[in-house]
XYZ file of C-alpha atoms in Angstrom:
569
model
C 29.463 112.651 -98.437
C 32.364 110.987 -100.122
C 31.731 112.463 -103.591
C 31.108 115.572 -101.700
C 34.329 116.186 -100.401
C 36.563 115.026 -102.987
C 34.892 117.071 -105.154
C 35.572 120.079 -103.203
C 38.860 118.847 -103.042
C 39.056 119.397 -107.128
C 38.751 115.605 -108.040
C 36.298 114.728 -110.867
C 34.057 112.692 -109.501
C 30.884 110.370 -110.201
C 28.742 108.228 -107.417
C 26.045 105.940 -107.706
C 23.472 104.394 -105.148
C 20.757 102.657 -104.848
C 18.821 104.649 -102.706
C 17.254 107.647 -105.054
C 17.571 110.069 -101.499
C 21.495 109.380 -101.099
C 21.242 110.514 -104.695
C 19.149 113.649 -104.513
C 21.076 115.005 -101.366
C 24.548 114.320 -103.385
C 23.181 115.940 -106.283
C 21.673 119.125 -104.240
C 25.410 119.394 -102.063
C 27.439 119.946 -105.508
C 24.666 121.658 -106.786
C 23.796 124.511 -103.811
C 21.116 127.128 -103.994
C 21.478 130.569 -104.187
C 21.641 131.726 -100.709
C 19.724 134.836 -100.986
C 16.852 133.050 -102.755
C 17.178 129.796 -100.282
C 16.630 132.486 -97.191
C 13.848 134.783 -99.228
C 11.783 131.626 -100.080
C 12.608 129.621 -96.337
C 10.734 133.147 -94.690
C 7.681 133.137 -96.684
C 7.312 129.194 -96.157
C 7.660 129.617 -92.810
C 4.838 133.170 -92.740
C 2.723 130.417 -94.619
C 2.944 128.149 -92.140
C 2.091 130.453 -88.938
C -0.922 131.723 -90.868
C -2.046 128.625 -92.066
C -1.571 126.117 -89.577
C -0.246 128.089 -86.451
C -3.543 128.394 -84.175
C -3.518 124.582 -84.104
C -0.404 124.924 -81.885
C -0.754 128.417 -79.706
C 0.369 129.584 -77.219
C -2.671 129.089 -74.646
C -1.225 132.085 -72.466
C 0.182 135.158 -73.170
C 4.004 134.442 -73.464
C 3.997 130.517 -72.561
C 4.572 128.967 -76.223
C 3.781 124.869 -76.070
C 6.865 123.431 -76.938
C 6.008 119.207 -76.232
C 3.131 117.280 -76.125
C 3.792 114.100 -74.386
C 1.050 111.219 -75.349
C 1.085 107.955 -74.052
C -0.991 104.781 -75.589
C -4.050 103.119 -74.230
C -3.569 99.192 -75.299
C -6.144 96.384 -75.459
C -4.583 93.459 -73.719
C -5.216 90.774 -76.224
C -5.923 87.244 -73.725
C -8.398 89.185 -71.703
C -9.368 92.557 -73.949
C -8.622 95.122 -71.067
C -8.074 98.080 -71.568
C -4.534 99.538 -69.678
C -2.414 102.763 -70.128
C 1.236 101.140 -71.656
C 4.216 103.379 -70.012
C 7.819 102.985 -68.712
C 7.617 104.419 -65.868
C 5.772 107.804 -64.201
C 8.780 109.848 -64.952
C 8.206 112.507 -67.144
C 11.289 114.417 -66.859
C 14.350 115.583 -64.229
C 16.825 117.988 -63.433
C 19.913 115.863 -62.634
C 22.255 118.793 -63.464
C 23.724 117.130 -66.472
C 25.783 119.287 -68.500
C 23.713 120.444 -71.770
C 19.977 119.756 -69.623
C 17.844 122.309 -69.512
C 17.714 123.690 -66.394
C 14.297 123.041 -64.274
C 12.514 124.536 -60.968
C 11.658 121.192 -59.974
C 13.796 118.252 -59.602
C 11.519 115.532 -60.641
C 8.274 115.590 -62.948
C 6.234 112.576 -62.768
C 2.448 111.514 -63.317
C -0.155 109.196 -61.439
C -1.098 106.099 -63.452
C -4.695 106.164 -61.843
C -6.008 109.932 -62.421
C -3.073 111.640 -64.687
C -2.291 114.603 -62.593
C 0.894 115.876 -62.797
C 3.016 116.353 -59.430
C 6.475 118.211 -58.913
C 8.765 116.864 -56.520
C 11.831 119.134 -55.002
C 13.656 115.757 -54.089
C 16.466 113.932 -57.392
C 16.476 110.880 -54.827
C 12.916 110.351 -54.266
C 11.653 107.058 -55.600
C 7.438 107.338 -54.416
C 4.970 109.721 -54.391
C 1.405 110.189 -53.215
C -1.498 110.458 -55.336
C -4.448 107.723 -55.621
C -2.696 105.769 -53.721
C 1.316 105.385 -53.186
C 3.195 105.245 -56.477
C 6.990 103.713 -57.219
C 7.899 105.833 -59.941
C 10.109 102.968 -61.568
C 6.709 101.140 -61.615
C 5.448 100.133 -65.004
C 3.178 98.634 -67.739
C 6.078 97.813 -70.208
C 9.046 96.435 -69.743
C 11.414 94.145 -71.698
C 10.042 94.942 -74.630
C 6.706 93.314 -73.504
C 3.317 95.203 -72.248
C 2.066 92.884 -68.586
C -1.539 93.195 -68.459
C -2.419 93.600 -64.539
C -5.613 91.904 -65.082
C -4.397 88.972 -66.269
C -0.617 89.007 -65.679
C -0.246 87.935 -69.511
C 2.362 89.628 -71.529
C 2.444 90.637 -75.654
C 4.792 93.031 -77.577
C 4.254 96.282 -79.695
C 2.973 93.607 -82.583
C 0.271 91.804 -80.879
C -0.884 95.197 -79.538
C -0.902 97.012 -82.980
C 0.181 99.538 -80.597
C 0.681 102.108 -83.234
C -3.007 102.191 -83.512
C -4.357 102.071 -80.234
C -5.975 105.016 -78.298
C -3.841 107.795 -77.645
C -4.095 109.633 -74.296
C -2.818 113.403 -74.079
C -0.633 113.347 -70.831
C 0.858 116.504 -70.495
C 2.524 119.721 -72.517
C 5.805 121.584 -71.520
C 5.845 124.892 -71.996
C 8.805 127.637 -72.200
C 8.693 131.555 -71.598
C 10.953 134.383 -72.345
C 11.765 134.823 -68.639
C 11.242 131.835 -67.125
C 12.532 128.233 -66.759
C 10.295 125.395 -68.429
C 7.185 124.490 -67.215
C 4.835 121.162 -68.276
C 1.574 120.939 -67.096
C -1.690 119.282 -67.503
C -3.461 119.541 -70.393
C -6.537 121.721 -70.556
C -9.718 121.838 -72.442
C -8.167 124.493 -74.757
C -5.407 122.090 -76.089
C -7.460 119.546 -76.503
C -9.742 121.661 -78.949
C -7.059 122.425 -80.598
C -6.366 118.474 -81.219
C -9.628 117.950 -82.277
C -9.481 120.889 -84.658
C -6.362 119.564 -86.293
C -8.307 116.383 -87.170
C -10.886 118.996 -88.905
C -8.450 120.826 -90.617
C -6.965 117.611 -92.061
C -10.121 116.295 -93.245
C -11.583 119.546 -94.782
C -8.036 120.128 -96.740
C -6.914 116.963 -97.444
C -7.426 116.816 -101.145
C -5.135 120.627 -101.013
C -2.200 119.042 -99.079
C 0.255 116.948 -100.256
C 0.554 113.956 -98.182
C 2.022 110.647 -99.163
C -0.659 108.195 -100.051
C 1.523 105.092 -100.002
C 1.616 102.077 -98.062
C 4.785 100.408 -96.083
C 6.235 97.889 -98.607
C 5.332 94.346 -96.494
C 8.412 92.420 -97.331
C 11.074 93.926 -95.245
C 14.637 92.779 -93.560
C 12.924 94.591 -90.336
C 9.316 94.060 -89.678
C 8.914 97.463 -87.621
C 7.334 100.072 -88.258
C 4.475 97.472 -90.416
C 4.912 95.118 -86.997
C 3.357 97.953 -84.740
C 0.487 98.481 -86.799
C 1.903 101.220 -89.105
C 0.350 100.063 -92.439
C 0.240 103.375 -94.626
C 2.843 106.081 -94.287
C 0.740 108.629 -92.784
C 0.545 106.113 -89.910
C 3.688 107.533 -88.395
C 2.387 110.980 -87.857
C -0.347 112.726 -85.736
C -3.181 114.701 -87.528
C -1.892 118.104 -86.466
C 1.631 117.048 -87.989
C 0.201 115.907 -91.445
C -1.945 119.386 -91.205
C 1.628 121.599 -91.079
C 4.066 118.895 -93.378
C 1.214 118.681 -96.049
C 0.798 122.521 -95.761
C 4.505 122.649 -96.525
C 5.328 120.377 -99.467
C 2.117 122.064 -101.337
C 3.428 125.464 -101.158
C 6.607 124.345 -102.182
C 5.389 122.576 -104.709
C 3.306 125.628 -105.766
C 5.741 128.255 -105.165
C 7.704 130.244 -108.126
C 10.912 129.050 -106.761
C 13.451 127.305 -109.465
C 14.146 123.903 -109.412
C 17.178 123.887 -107.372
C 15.831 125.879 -104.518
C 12.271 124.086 -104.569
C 14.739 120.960 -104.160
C 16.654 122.443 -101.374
C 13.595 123.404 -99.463
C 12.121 120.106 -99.702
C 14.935 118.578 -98.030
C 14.882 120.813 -95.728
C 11.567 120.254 -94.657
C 12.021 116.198 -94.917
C 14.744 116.539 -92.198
C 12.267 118.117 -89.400
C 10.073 115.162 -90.085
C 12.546 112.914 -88.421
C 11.849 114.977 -85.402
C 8.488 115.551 -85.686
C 6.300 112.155 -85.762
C 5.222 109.508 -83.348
C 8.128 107.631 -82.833
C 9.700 110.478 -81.212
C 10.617 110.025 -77.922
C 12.492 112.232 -75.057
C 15.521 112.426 -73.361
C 14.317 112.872 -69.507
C 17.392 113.750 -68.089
C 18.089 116.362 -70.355
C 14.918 117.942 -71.846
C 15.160 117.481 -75.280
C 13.490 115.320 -78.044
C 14.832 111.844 -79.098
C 14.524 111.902 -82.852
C 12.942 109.059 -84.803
C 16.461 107.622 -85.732
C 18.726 108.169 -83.014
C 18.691 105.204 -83.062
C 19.173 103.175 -86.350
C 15.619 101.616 -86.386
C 11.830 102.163 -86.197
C 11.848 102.190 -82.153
C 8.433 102.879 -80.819
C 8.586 104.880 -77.528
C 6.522 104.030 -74.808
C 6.127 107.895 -74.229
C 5.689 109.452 -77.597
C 6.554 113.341 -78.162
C 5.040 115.907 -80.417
C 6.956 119.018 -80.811
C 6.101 122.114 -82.078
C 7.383 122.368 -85.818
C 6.665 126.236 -85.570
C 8.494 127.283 -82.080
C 10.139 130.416 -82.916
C 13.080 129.686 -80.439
C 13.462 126.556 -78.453
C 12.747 123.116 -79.424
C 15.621 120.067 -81.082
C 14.113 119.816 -84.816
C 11.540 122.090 -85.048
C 10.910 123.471 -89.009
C 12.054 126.822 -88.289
C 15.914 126.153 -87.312
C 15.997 123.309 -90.160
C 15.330 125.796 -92.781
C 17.505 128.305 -90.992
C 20.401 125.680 -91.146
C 20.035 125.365 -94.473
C 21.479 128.395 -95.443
C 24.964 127.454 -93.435
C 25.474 124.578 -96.038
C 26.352 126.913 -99.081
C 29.971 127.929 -96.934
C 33.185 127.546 -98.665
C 35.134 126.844 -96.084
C 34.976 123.655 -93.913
C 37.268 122.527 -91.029
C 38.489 118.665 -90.641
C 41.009 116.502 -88.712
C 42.996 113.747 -88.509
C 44.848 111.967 -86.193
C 48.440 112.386 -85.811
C 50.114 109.326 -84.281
C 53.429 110.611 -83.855
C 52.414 113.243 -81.488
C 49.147 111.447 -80.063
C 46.484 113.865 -80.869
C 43.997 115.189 -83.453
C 45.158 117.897 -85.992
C 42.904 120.594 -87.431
C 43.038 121.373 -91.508
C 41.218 123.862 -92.708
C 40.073 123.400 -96.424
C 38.533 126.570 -98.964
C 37.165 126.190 -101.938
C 35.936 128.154 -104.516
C 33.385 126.001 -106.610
C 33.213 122.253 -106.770
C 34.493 119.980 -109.763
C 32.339 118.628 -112.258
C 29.977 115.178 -110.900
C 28.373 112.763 -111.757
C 25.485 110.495 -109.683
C 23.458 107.860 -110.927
C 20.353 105.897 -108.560
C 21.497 102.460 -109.345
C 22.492 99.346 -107.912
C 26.134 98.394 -107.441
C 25.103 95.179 -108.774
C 25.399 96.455 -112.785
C 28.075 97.396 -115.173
C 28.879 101.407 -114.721
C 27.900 103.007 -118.284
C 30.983 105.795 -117.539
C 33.146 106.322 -120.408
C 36.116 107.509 -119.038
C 38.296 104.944 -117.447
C 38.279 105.109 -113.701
C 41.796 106.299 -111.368
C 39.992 105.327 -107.813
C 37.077 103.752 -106.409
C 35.594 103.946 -103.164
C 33.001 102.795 -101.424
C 30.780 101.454 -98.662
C 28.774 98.367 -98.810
C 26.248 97.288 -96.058
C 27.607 95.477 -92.878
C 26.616 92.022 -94.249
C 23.227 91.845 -91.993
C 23.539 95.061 -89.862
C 20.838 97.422 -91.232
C 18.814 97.759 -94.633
C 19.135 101.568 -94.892
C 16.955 101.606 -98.142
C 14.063 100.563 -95.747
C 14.876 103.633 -92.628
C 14.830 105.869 -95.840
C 11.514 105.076 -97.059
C 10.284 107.246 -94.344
C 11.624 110.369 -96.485
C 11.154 109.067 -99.951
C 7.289 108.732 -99.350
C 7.264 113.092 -98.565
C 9.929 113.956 -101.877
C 8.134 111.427 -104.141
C 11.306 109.082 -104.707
C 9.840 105.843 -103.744
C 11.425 103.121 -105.462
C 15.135 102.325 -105.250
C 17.200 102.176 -108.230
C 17.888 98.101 -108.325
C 18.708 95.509 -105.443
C 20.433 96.705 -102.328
C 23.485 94.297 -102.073
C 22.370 92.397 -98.852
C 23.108 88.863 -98.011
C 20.215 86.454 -98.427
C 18.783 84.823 -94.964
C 19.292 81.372 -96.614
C 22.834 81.488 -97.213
C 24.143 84.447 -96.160
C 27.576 84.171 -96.479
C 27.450 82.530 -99.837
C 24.951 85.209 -100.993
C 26.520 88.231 -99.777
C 30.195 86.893 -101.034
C 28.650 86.371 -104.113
C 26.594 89.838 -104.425
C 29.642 91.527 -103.315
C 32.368 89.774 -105.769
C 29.278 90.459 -108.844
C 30.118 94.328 -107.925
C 33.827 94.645 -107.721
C 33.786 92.704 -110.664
C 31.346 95.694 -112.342
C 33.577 97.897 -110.965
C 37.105 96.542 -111.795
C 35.916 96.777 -115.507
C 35.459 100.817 -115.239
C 39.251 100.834 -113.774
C 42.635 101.637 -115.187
C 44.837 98.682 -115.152
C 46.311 98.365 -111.590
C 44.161 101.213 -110.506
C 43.553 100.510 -106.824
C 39.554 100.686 -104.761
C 38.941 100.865 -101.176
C 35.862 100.476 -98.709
C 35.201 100.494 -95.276
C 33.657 97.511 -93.232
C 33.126 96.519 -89.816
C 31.554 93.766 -88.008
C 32.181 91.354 -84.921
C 30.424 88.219 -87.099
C 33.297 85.984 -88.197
C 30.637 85.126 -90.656
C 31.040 88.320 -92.348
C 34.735 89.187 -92.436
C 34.296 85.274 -94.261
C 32.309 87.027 -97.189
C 33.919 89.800 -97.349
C 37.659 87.674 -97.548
C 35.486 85.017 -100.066
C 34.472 88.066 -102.660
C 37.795 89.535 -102.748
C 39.231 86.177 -103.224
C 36.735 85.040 -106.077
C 37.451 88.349 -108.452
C 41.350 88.188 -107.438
C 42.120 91.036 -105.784
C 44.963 91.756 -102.667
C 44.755 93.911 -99.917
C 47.468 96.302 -100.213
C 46.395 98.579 -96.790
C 44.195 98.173 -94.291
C 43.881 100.562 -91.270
C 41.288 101.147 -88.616
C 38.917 104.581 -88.846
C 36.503 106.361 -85.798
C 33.236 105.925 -87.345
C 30.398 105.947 -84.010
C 32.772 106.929 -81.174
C 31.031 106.450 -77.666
C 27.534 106.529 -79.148
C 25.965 105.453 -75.815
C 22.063 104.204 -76.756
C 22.748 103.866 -80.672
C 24.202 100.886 -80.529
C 24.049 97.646 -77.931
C 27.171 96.631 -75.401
C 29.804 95.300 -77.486
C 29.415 97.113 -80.834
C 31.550 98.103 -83.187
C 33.171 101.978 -82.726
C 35.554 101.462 -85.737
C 35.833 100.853 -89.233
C 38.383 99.088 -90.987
C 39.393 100.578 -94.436
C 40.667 97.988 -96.404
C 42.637 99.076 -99.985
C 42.569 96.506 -102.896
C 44.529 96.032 -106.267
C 44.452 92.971 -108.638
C 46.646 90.092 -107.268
C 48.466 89.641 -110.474
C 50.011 93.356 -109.999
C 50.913 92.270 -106.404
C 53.733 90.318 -104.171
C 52.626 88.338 -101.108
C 53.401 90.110 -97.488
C 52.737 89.510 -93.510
C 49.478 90.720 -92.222
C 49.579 93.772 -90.008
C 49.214 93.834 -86.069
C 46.598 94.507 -84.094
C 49.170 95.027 -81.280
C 50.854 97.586 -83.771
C 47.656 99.520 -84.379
C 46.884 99.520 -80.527
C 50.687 101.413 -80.381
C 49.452 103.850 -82.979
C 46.263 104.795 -81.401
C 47.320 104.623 -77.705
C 45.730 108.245 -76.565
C 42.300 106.671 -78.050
C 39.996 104.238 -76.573
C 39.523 101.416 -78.594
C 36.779 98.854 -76.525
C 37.379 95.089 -76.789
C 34.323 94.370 -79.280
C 36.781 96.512 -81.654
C 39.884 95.198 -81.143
C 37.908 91.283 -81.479
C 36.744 92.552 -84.954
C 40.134 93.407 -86.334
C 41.548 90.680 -85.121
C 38.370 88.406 -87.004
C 39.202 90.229 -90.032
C 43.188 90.079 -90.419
C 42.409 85.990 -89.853
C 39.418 86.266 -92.900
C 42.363 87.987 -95.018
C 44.714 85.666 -94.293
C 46.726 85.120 -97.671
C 45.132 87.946 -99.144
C 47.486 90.344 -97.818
C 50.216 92.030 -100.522
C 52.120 94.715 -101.743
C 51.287 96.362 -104.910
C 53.913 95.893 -107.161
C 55.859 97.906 -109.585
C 53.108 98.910 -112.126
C 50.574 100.149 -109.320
C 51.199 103.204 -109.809
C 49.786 106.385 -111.788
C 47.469 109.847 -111.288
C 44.248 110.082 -109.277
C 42.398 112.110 -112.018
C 38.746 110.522 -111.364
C 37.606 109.005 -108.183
C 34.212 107.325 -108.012
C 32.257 107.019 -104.926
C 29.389 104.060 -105.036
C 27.506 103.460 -101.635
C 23.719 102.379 -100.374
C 24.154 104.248 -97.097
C 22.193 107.194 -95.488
C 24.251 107.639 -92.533
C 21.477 109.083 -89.758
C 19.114 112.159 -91.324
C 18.128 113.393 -94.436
């Protein structure tokens, strides 16, 4: 995004990354489609699409159009082998009148446990209903992470159950009509055929389709999605979706479309797949489906959703809007803010630009000299939060679909044996690759954040080994209020953190985190936050200066270097 931007700004620019997607999406942003072409090719994809694959989704009923499929998993308990139904709770979903739900005739949708049938209830308080039996709907299978057999009363987790590929039980589809609110219902024998003929259609086509044929690399940072069974990449998805993605990426591939545009539509379609596989979940209270990384993992739902890719209207990722959306990103004018302290408030900018500035972007790891032969006025960049996420493994999810499977070199993460040492080390090795592309006293900055002590420590120990000062340092709203995508206690700001050789610099006090509170009074800035800067002004402790005298000059060429898909493709 960084590259991006100052580009539009005018800047010459060149990025590198490791990850061969951050790359490709960089490289299709400066480089844009025509728009004309982009919307003439995105209509007769999606034609294709509805003629080829669109009776596998409906509707049953004149004007109802499926919208949801909810599924939930039927595990073996491993200590005694029965068989179980793994769920949550009964709740399927609820009008609580939350601003942004969709608005339902029914207060409460929930199912039995013992027969499946699907049951309305007019009442937000009610906790129990009648069928089979009486029925808490808080009652569950699953809980703390762990599936409680009620034969046994043993316990096991998503990787003794290979839930992934257990037996998967159709539970119920929600519909929507022109006229009327939502409904979801019990599925019928029609939708079930129409299951069953998905697995057909994917076994009489498959050679025609293109569908990755790879398998999950085994050693990982994160065990999941391998840990719940997932061994191959098609693992992830339900027949009927690898029927209508694999009917996509072959008429792309086959299409007359040039390069750029064939490019453009294959990222297109990559995005919906976030929102259409079985690590979907939904969003009860408000009606809409929880994509695969709203939360920064591989997070298996105990209620899994499958949308339709084809709705023509409704529906939070379906292939339709994506390629729609698509044509929005070619606009030349683009609206930002910033903070202003004085006055206590954001203030909008509005930016236009003609046509971007000449870039450059390499796949490649940070960890290697930069071949660029002009000399370098600014660097900046964003290295991984010491042990927070591997984003090289979330985005083997989309390299598998655009053919981009290896990185370009070794992510810089710290090793599990040493961290600290490893990741100071990995870390100094690059700014040491990159101070050697620089103009003398040419400054770099990066963002960071982190509550570990451990890895403000590394951070503080690289800068320190290769000699360099921090001249700035201020904090930036990265995830404000993200509610579920991140734990109690994480980090809502980043620190950006300016650097210049120490032999161009004279020693100075280290800012305030009292003085920074003062500055961003009208914002909320949680405790974890204010912890972390304080963690990191002690790391930098005697690395703090003031760039002297010769730090100075023109900011001709920026580079941008990075390992970071932030979110989607």
């Amino acid at each position: 995004s960084t590259v991006v931007e100052a580009s539009r700004l005018g800047a010459s620019t060149s990025g590198t990354d490791v990850d061969p997607l951050a790359c490709l999406i960089a490289q299709h942003e400066l480089a844009p489609p025509n728009v004309v072409a982009l919307g003439n090719y995105g209509n007769r994809l999606a034609a294709h699409l509805i003629e080829a694959v669109g009776n596998l989704y409906g509707p049953q009923r004149p004007h109802w159009t499926p919208l949801h499929w909810f599924w939930i998993y039927v595990v073996e308990c491993p200590s005694c082998h029965t068989k179980s139904t793994l769920y949550r709770n009964l709740l399927i979903a609820r009008d609580i009148k939350k601003l942004g739900a969709v608005v339902r005739d029914t207060a409460q949708t929930v199912f039995c446990p013992v027969c499946f049938k699907i049951h309305e209830l007019a009442s937000r308080t009610a906790k129990r209903f009648d069928c089979c039996g009486r029925h808490a709907i808080t009652q569950s299978t699953f809980s703390a992470r762990k599936f409680h057999c009620r034969a046994c009363g043993e316990s096991a987790d998503h990787s003794a159950l290979k839930t992934l590929t257990a037996t998967r039980r159709l539970l119920a589809i929600e519909e929507t009509h022109p006229t009327h609110r939502r409904r979801i219902r019990v599925p019928r024998a029609a939708d079930r055929s129409r299951v069953r003929t998905a697995d057909q259609f994917l076994a009489e086509h498959r050679a025609q389709l293109a569908i990755p044929e790879g398998m999950f690399a085994n050693v990982r940072r994160d065990s999941r999605p391998v840990s719940y069974g997932a061994a191959r990449h098609t693992d992830l998805f339900h027949p009927r979706q690898l029927a209508t993605f694999g009917t996509a990426f072959a008429w792309i591939l086959k299409c007359d479309a040039d390069a750029v545009t064939k490019e453009a539509l294959m990222l297109a379609t990559s995005h919906a797949l976030a929102f259409n596989n079985r690590l979907c979940g939904y969003a009860t209270d408000y009606g809409r489906l929880s994509s695969l990384f709203t939360v920064r993992s591989y997070s298996l739902p105990a209620l899994s959703v499958e949308l339709n890719p084809l709705h023509p209207t409704a529906g939070r990722g379906t292939l339709l809007k994506l390629l729609r959306q698509r044509l929005t990103e070619t606009r030349t004018k683009v609206h930002r803010a910033t903070w202003d302290t004085a006055r206590g408030k954001p203030k909008g900018h509005t930016f236009t630009f003609t046509q971007k500035a000449p870039a450059s972007i390499r796949c490649a790891s940070a960890l290697v000299t930069y071949p660029f032969s002009d000399p370098i006025d600014f660097s900046f960049f964003d290295p991984p939060y010491f042990d927070y996420i591997a984003y090289s493994e979330l985005s083997e999810f989309y390299r598998a679909w655009l053919g981009c499977t290896a990185v370009g070199g070794a992510p810089l993460l710290p090793d599990k044996a040493d961290p600290v040492k490893s990741f100071a080390a990995s870390l100094a090795t690059a700014i040491k690759a990159l101070r050697a592309r620089l103009r003398p006293a040419a400054p770099f900055a990066f963002t960071f954040h982190s509550t570990s002590a451990d890895a403000w420590a590394a951070v503080a120990d690289a800068l320190q080994t290769v000699n360099e000062s921090v001249t700035a340092i201020w904090p930036v709203l990265a995830d404000p209020h993200m509610g579920h995508h991140g734990a109690g206690g994480a980090c809502e700001w980043d620190l950006v953190i300016v650097c210049r050789p120490s032999s161009q610099c004279r020693s100075r006090r280290a800012p305030s985190v009292k003085r920074w509170r003062r500055a961003l009074r009208s914002l909320v800035v949680q405790p974890a936050d204010q912890a972390a800067f304080r963690i990191a002004l002690t790391a930098f402790r005697g690395l703090f200066a003031s760039p002297g005298s010769s730090c100075s000059g023109d900011r001709r060429i920026v580079h941008v270097q990075g390992n970071v898909v932030r979110g989607k493709a």
